GROMACS .gro file of C-alpha atoms in nm:
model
  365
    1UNK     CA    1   2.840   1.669  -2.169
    2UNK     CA    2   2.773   1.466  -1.867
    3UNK     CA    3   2.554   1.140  -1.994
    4UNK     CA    4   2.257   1.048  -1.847
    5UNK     CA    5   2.227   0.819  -1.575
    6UNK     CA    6   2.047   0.521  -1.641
    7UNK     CA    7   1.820   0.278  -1.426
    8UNK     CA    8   1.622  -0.046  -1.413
    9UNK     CA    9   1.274  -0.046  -1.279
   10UNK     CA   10   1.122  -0.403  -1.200
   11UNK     CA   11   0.733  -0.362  -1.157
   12UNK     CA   12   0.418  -0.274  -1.307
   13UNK     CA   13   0.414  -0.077  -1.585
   14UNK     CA   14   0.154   0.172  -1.689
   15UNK     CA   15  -0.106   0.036  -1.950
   16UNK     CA   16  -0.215   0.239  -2.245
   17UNK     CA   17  -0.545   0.266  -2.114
   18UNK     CA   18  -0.539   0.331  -1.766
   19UNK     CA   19  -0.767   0.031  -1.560
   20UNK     CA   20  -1.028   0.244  -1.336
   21UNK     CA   21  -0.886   0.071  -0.993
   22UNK     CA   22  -0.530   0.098  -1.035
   23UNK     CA   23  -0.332  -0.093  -0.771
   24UNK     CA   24  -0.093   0.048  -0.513
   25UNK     CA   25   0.206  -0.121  -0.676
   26UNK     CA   26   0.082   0.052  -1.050
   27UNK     CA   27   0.029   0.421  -0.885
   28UNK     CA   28   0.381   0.407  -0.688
   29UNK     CA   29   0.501   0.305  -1.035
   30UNK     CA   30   0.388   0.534  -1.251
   31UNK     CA   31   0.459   0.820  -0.949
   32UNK     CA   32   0.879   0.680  -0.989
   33UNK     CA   33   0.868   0.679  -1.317
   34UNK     CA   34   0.750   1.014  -1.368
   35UNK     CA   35   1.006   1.178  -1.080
   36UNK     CA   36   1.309   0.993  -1.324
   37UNK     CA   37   1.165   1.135  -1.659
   38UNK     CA   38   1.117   1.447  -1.487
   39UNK     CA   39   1.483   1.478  -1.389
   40UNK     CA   40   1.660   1.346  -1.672
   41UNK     CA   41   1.713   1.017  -1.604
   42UNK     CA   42   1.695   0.700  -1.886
   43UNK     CA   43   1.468   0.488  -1.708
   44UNK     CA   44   1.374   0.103  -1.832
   45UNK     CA   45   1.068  -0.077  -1.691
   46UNK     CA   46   1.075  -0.437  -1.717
   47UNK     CA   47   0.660  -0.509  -1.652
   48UNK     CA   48   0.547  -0.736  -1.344
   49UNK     CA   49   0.201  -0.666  -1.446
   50UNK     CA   50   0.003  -0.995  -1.427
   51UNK     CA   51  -0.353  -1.087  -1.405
   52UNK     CA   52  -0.474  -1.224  -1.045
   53UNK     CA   53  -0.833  -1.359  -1.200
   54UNK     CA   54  -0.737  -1.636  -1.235
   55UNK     CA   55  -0.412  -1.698  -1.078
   56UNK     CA   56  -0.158  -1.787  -1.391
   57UNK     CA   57  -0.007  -2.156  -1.316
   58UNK     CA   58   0.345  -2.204  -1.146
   59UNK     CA   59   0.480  -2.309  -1.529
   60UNK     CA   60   0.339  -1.981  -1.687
   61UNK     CA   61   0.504  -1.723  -1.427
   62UNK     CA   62   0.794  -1.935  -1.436
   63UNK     CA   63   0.835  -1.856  -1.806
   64UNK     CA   64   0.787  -1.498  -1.736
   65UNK     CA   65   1.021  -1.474  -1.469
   66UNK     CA   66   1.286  -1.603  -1.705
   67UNK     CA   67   1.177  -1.364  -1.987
   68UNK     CA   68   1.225  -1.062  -1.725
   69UNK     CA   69   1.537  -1.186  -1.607
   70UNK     CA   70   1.638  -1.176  -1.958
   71UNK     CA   71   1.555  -0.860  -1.998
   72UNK     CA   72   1.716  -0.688  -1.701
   73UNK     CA   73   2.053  -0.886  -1.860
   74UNK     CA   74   2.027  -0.702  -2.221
   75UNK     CA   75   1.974  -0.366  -2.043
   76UNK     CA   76   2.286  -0.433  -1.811
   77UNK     CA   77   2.506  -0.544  -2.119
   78UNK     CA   78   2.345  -0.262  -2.357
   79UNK     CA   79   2.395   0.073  -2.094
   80UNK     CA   80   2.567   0.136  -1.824
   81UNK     CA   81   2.336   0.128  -1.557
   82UNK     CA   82   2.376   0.352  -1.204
   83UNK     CA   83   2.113   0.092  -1.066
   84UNK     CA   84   1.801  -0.111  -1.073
   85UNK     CA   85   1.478  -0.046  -0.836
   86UNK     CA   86   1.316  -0.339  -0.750
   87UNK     CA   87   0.931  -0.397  -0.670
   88UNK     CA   88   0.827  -0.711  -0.544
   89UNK     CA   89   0.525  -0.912  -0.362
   90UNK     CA   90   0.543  -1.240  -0.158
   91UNK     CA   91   0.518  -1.563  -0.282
   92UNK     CA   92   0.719  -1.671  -0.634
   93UNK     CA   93   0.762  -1.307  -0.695
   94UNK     CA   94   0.996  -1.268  -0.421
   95UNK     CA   95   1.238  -1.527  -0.525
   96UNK     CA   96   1.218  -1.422  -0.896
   97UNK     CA   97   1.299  -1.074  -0.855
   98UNK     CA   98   1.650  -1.189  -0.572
   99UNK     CA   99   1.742  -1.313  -0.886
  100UNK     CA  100   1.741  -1.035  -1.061
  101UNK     CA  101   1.959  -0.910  -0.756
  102UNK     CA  102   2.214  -1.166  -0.787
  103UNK     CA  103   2.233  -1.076  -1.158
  104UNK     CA  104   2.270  -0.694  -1.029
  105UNK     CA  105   2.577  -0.815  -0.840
  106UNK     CA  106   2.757  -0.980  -1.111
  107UNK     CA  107   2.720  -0.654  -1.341
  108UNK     CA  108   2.810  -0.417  -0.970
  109UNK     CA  109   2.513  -0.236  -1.018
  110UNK     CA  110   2.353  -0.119  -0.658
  111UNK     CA  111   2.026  -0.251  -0.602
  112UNK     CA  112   1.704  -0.131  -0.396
  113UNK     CA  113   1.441  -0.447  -0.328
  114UNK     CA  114   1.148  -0.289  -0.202
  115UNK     CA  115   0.873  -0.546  -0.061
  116UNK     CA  116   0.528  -0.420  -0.147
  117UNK     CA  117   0.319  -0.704   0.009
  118UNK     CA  118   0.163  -0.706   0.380
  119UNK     CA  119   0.156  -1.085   0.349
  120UNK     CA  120   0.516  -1.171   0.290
  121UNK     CA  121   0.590  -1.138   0.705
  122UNK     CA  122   0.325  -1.388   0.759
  123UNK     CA  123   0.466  -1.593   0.436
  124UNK     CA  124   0.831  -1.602   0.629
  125UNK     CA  125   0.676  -1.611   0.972
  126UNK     CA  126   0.480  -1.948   0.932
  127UNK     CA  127   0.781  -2.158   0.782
  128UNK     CA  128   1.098  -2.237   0.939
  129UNK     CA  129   1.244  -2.332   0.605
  130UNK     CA  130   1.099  -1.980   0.407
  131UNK     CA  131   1.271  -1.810   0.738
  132UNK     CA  132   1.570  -1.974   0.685
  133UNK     CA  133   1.605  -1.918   0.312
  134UNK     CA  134   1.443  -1.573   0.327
  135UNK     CA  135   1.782  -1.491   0.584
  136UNK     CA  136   1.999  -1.625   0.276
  137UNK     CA  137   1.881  -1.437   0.006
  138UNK     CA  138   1.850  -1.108   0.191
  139UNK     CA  139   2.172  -1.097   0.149
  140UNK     CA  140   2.198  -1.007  -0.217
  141UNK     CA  141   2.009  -0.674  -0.281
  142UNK     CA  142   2.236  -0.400  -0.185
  143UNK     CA  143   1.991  -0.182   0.010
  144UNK     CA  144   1.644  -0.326   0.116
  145UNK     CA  145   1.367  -0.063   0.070
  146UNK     CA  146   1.056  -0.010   0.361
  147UNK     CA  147   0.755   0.155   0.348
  148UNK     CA  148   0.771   0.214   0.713
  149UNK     CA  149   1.024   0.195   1.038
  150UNK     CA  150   0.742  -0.084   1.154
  151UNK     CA  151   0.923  -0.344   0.930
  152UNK     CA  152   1.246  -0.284   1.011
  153UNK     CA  153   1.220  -0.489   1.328
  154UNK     CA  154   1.128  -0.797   1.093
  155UNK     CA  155   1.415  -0.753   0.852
  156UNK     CA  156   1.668  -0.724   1.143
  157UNK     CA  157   1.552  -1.047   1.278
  158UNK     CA  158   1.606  -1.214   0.946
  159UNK     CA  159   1.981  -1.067   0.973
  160UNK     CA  160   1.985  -0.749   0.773
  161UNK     CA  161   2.184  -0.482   0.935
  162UNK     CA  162   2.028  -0.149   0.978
  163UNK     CA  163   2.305   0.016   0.751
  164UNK     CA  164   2.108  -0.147   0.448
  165UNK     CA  165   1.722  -0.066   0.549
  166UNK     CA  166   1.632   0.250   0.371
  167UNK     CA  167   1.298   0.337   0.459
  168UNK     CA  168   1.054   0.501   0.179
  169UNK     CA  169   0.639   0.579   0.265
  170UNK     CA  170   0.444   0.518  -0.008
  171UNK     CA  171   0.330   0.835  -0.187
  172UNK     CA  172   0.046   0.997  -0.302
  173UNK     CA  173  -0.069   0.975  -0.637
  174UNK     CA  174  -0.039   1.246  -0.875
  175UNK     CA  175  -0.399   1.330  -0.910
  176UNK     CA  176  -0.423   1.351  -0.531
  177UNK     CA  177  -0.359   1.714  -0.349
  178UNK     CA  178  -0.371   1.770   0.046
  179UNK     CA  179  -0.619   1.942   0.112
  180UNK     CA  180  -0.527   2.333   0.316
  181UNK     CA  181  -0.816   2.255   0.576
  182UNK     CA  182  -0.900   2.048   0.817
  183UNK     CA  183  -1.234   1.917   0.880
  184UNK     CA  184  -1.446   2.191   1.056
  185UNK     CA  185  -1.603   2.196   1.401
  186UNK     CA  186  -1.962   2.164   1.321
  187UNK     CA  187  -2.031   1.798   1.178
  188UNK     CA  188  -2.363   1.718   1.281
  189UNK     CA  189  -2.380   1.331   1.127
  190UNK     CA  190  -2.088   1.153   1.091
  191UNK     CA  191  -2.032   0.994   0.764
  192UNK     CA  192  -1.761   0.672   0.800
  193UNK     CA  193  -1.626   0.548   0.472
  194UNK     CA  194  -1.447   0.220   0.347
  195UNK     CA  195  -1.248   0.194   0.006
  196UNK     CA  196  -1.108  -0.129  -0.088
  197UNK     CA  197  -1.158  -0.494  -0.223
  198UNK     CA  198  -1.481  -0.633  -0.064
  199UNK     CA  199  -1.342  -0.942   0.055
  200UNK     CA  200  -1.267  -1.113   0.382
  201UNK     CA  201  -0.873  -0.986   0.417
  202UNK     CA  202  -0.975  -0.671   0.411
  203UNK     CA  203  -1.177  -0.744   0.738
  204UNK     CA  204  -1.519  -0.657   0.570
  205UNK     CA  205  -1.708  -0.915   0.847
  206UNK     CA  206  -1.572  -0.739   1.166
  207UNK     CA  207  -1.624  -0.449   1.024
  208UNK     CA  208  -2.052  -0.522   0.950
  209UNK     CA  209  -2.082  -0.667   1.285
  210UNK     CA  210  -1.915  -0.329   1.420
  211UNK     CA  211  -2.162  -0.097   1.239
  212UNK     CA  212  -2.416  -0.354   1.395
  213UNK     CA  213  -2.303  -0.257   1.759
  214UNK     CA  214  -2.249   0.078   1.691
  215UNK     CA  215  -2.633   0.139   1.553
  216UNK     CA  216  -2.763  -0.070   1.934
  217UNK     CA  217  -2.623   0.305   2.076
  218UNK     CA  218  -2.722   0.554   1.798
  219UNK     CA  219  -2.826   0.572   1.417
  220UNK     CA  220  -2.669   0.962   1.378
  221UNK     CA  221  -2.416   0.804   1.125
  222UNK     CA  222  -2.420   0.689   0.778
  223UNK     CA  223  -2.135   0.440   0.666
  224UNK     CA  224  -2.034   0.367   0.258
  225UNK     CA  225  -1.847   0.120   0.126
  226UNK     CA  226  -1.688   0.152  -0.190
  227UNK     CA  227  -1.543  -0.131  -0.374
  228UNK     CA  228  -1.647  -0.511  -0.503
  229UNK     CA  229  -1.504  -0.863  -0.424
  230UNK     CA  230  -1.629  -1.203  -0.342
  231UNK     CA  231  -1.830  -1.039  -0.044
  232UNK     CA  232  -2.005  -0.791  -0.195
  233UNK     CA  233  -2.323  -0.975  -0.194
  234UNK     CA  234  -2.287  -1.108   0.137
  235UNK     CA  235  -2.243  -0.741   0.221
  236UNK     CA  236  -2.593  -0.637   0.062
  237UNK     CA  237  -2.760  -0.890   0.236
  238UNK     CA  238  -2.623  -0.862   0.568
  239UNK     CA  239  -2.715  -0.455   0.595
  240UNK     CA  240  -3.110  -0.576   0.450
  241UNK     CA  241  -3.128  -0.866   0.679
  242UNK     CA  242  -3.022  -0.684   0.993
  243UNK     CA  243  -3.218  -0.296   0.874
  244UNK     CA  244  -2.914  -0.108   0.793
  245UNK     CA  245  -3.039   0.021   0.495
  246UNK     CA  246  -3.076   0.375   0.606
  247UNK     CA  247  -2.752   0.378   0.750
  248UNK     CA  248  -2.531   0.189   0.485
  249UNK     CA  249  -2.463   0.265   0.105
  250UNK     CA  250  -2.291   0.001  -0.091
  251UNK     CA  251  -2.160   0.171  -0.408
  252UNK     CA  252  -1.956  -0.099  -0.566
  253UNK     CA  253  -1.655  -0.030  -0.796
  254UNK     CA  254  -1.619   0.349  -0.866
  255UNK     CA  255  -1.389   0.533  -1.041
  256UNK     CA  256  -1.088   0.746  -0.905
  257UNK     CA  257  -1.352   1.052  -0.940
  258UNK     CA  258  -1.592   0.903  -0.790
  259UNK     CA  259  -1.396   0.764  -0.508
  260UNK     CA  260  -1.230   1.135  -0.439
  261UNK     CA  261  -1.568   1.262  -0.454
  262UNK     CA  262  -1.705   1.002  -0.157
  263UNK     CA  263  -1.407   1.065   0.016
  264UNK     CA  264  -1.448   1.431   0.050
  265UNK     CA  265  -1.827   1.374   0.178
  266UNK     CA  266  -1.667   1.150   0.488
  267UNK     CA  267  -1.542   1.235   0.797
  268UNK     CA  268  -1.349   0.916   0.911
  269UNK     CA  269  -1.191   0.634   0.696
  270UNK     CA  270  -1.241   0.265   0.818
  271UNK     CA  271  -1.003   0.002   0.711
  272UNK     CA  272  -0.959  -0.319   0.902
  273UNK     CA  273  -0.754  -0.493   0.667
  274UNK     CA  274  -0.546  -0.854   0.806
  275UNK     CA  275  -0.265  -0.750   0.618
  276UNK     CA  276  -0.133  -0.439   0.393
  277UNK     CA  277   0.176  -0.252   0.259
  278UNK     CA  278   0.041   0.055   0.244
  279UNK     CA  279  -0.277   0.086   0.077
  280UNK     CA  280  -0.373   0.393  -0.111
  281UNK     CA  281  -0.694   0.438  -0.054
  282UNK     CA  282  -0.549   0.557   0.288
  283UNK     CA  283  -0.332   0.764   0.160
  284UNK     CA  284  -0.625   0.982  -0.043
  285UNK     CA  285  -0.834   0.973   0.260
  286UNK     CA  286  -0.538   1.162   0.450
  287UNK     CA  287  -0.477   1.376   0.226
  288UNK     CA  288  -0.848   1.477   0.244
  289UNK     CA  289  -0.775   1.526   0.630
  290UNK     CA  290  -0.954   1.262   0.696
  291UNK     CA  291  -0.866   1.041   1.066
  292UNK     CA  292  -0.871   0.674   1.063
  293UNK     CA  293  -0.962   0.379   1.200
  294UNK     CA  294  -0.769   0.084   1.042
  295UNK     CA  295  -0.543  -0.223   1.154
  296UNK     CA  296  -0.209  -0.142   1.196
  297UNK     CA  297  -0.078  -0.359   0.987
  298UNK     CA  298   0.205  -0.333   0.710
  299UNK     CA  299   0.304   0.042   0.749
  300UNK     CA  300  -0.036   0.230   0.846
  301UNK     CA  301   0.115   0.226   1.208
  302UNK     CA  302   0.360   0.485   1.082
  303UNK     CA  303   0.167   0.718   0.943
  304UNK     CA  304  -0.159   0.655   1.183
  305UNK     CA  305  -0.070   0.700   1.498
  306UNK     CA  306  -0.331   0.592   1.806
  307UNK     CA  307  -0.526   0.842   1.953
  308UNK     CA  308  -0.301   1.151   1.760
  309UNK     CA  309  -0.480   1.120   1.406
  310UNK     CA  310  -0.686   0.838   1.413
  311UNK     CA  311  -0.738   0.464   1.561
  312UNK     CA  312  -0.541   0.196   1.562
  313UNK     CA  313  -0.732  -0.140   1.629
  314UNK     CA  314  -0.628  -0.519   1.642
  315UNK     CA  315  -0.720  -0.744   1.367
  316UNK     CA  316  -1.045  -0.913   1.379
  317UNK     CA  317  -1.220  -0.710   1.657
  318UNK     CA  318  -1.528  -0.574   1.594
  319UNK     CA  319  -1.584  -0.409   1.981
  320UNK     CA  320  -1.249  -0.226   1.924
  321UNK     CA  321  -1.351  -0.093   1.579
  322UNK     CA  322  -1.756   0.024   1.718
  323UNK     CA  323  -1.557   0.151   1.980
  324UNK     CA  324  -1.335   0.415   1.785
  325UNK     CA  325  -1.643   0.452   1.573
  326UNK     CA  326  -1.851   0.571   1.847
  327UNK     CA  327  -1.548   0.767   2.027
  328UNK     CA  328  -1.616   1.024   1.708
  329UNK     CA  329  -1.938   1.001   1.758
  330UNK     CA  330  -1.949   1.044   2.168
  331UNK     CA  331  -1.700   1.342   2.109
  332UNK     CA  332  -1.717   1.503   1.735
  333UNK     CA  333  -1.447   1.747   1.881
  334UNK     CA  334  -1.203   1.498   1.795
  335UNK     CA  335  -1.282   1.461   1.428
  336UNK     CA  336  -1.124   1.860   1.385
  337UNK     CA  337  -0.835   1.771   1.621
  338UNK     CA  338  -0.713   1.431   1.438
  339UNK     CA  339  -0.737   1.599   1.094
  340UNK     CA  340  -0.504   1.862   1.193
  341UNK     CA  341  -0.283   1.593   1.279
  342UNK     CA  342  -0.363   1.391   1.005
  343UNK     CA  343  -0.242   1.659   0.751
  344UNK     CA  344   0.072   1.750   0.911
  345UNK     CA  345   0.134   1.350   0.919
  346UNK     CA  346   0.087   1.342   0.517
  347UNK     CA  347   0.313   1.608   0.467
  348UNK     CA  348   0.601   1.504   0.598
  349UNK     CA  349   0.583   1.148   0.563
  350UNK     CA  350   0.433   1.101   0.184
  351UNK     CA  351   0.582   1.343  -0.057
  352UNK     CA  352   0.609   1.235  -0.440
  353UNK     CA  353   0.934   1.379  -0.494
  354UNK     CA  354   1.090   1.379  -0.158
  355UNK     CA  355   1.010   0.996  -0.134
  356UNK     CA  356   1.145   0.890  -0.477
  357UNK     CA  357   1.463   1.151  -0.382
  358UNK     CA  358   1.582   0.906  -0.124
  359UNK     CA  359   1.559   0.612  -0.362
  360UNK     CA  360   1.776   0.790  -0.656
  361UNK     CA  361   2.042   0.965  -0.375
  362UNK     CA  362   2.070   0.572  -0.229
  363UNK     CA  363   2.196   0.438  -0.572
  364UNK     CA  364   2.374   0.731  -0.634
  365UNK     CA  365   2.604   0.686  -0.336
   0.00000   0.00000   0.00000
């Protein structure tokens, strides 16, 4: 009898009690995990998990990063391992987890490094000396995993050929179904919905200065955010101060329930973000048939195309964001016709178990 195959997985591991705002990073997780239990497959997780609030020092995620390098080197001298799945953000955690590449390559074991974070282009791009050593170490994973073609014009500028770019959407989260319908033709008030951290990246300030322009044209709309951060007061006051109270709900942090249940009470999800992978909160909204209106940033632009199933906008413009707003609102027609889109888009791009497919078939090559 054939023995199992066996493989590493760098990156968050699922608690024992499940937070109520799990990241993107946990739910892909938890999503691969589950595809390699469900076919057979021994599967190791060495944890990434940290807290963010506050940020640990330099000296503490040092430490770790020599603990889980330690780790990955018992598994690869205990089992014979068919290869190791890499998750990774910017910053140290980039650097940390090449190493655990370069300890792939000493054992031969393929590996997949899969960048998570929308802020490690502007990380490289700002520093001739990150650029330079960025090039270097690309070198050592064996494949280099992307959530979207979008990126793989950055990684061939920093010298990786297109032989070893293997590109993997993000996927919906098991609790998540796509919808059979699209949204219907009579929508009388449009109802615009944000999910995310309330905080500045996210583009929270364009975005209240575009509901500002959009209600100098018309108040048929209603707009809810759903989330907290640093700006959710600033939020509160902004929609009292400037008498958007009957058009704005501010709901806080809500769980996955009660985010699903938001969700399927809107008719267009906003997110103006300055920088993403891929966020999930997307991803539920399209699989509600929702269109969108976001940044293209990270590797929305892939899955939200302009004008087909949504809006894409530039950062930090509030016109071009009231604009698209008021598009839906100057022709509801639309909102039926980018859903149908929108679902065929979620489809074929973000399937569970045709994603993680592509990642186990790579190693197995």
């Amino acid at each position: 009898m054939d023995k199992k195959k066996a493989y590493i997985f760098v990156g968050a591991k699922e608690p024992k009690v499940m937070t109520s705002n799990p990241g993107g990073q946990l739910t892909a997780s938890i999503g691969l995990k589950k595809y390699a239990m469900a076919h057979g497959f021994d599967f190791f997780v060495v944890d990434t998990t940290q807290s963010s609030f506050p940020v640990p020092s330099f000296f503490f995620r040092v430490k770790k990063g020599l603990s889980r390098l330690f780790q990955v080197l018992v598994l690869l001298i205990r089992h014979k391992v068919s290869g190791i799945i890499i998750f990774s953000s910017h910053g140290f955690s980039f650097y940390e987890r090449i190493a655990i590449t370069m300890l792939s390559n000493i054992f031969s074991v393929k590996s997949l490094f899969f960048m998570r974070s929308g802020l490690f282009k502007d990380e490289v791009a700002n520093s001739i000396i990150k650029r330079f050593l960025t090039r270097c170490l690309l070198h050592s994973p064996t494949v280099i995993g992307i959530q979207g073609d979008s990126w793989r014009p950055f990684y061939e500028r920093l010298g990786v050929v297109e032989e070893r770019i293997l590109t993997v959407p993000n996927w919906l989260p098991e609790h998540v179904s796509v919808v059979d319908a699209p949204l219907g033709l009579d929508i009388d008030v449009v109802n615009f919905c944000f999910v995310g951290w309330i905080v500045k990246e996210k583009g929270i300030i364009e975005l209240l200065h575009a509901i500002s322009l959009v209600k100098q044209k018309t108040n048929a709309f209603n707009f809810t955010f759903v989330g907290g951060g640093t700006l959710e007061n600033f939020v509160r006051e902004y929609v009292q101060r400037n008498n958007l109270d009957n058009i704005v709900d501010i709901l806080g942090w809500c769980n996955p329930q009660q985010v699903a249940e938001t969700l399927s009470k809107s008719h267009v999800f906003v997110l103006p973000s300055h920088a993403e992978g891929f966020p999930n909160s997307l991803l539920e909204a399209m699989a509600l048939g929702l269109p969108a209106i976001c940044t293209g940033v990270g590797a929305i632009s892939d899955s939200l195309k302009n004008e087909v199933n949504g809006f894409v906008v530039p950062v930090d413009s509030p016109s071009a964001i009231s604009n698209a707003m008021l598009r839906y609102l100057n022709e509801p027609a639309l909102l039926h016709k980018h859903s149908l889109s929108t679902l065929e888009i979620i489809k074929r791009l973000h399937d569970r178990d045709e994603n993680c497919r592509r990642i186990f078939d790579m190693l197995n090559r």
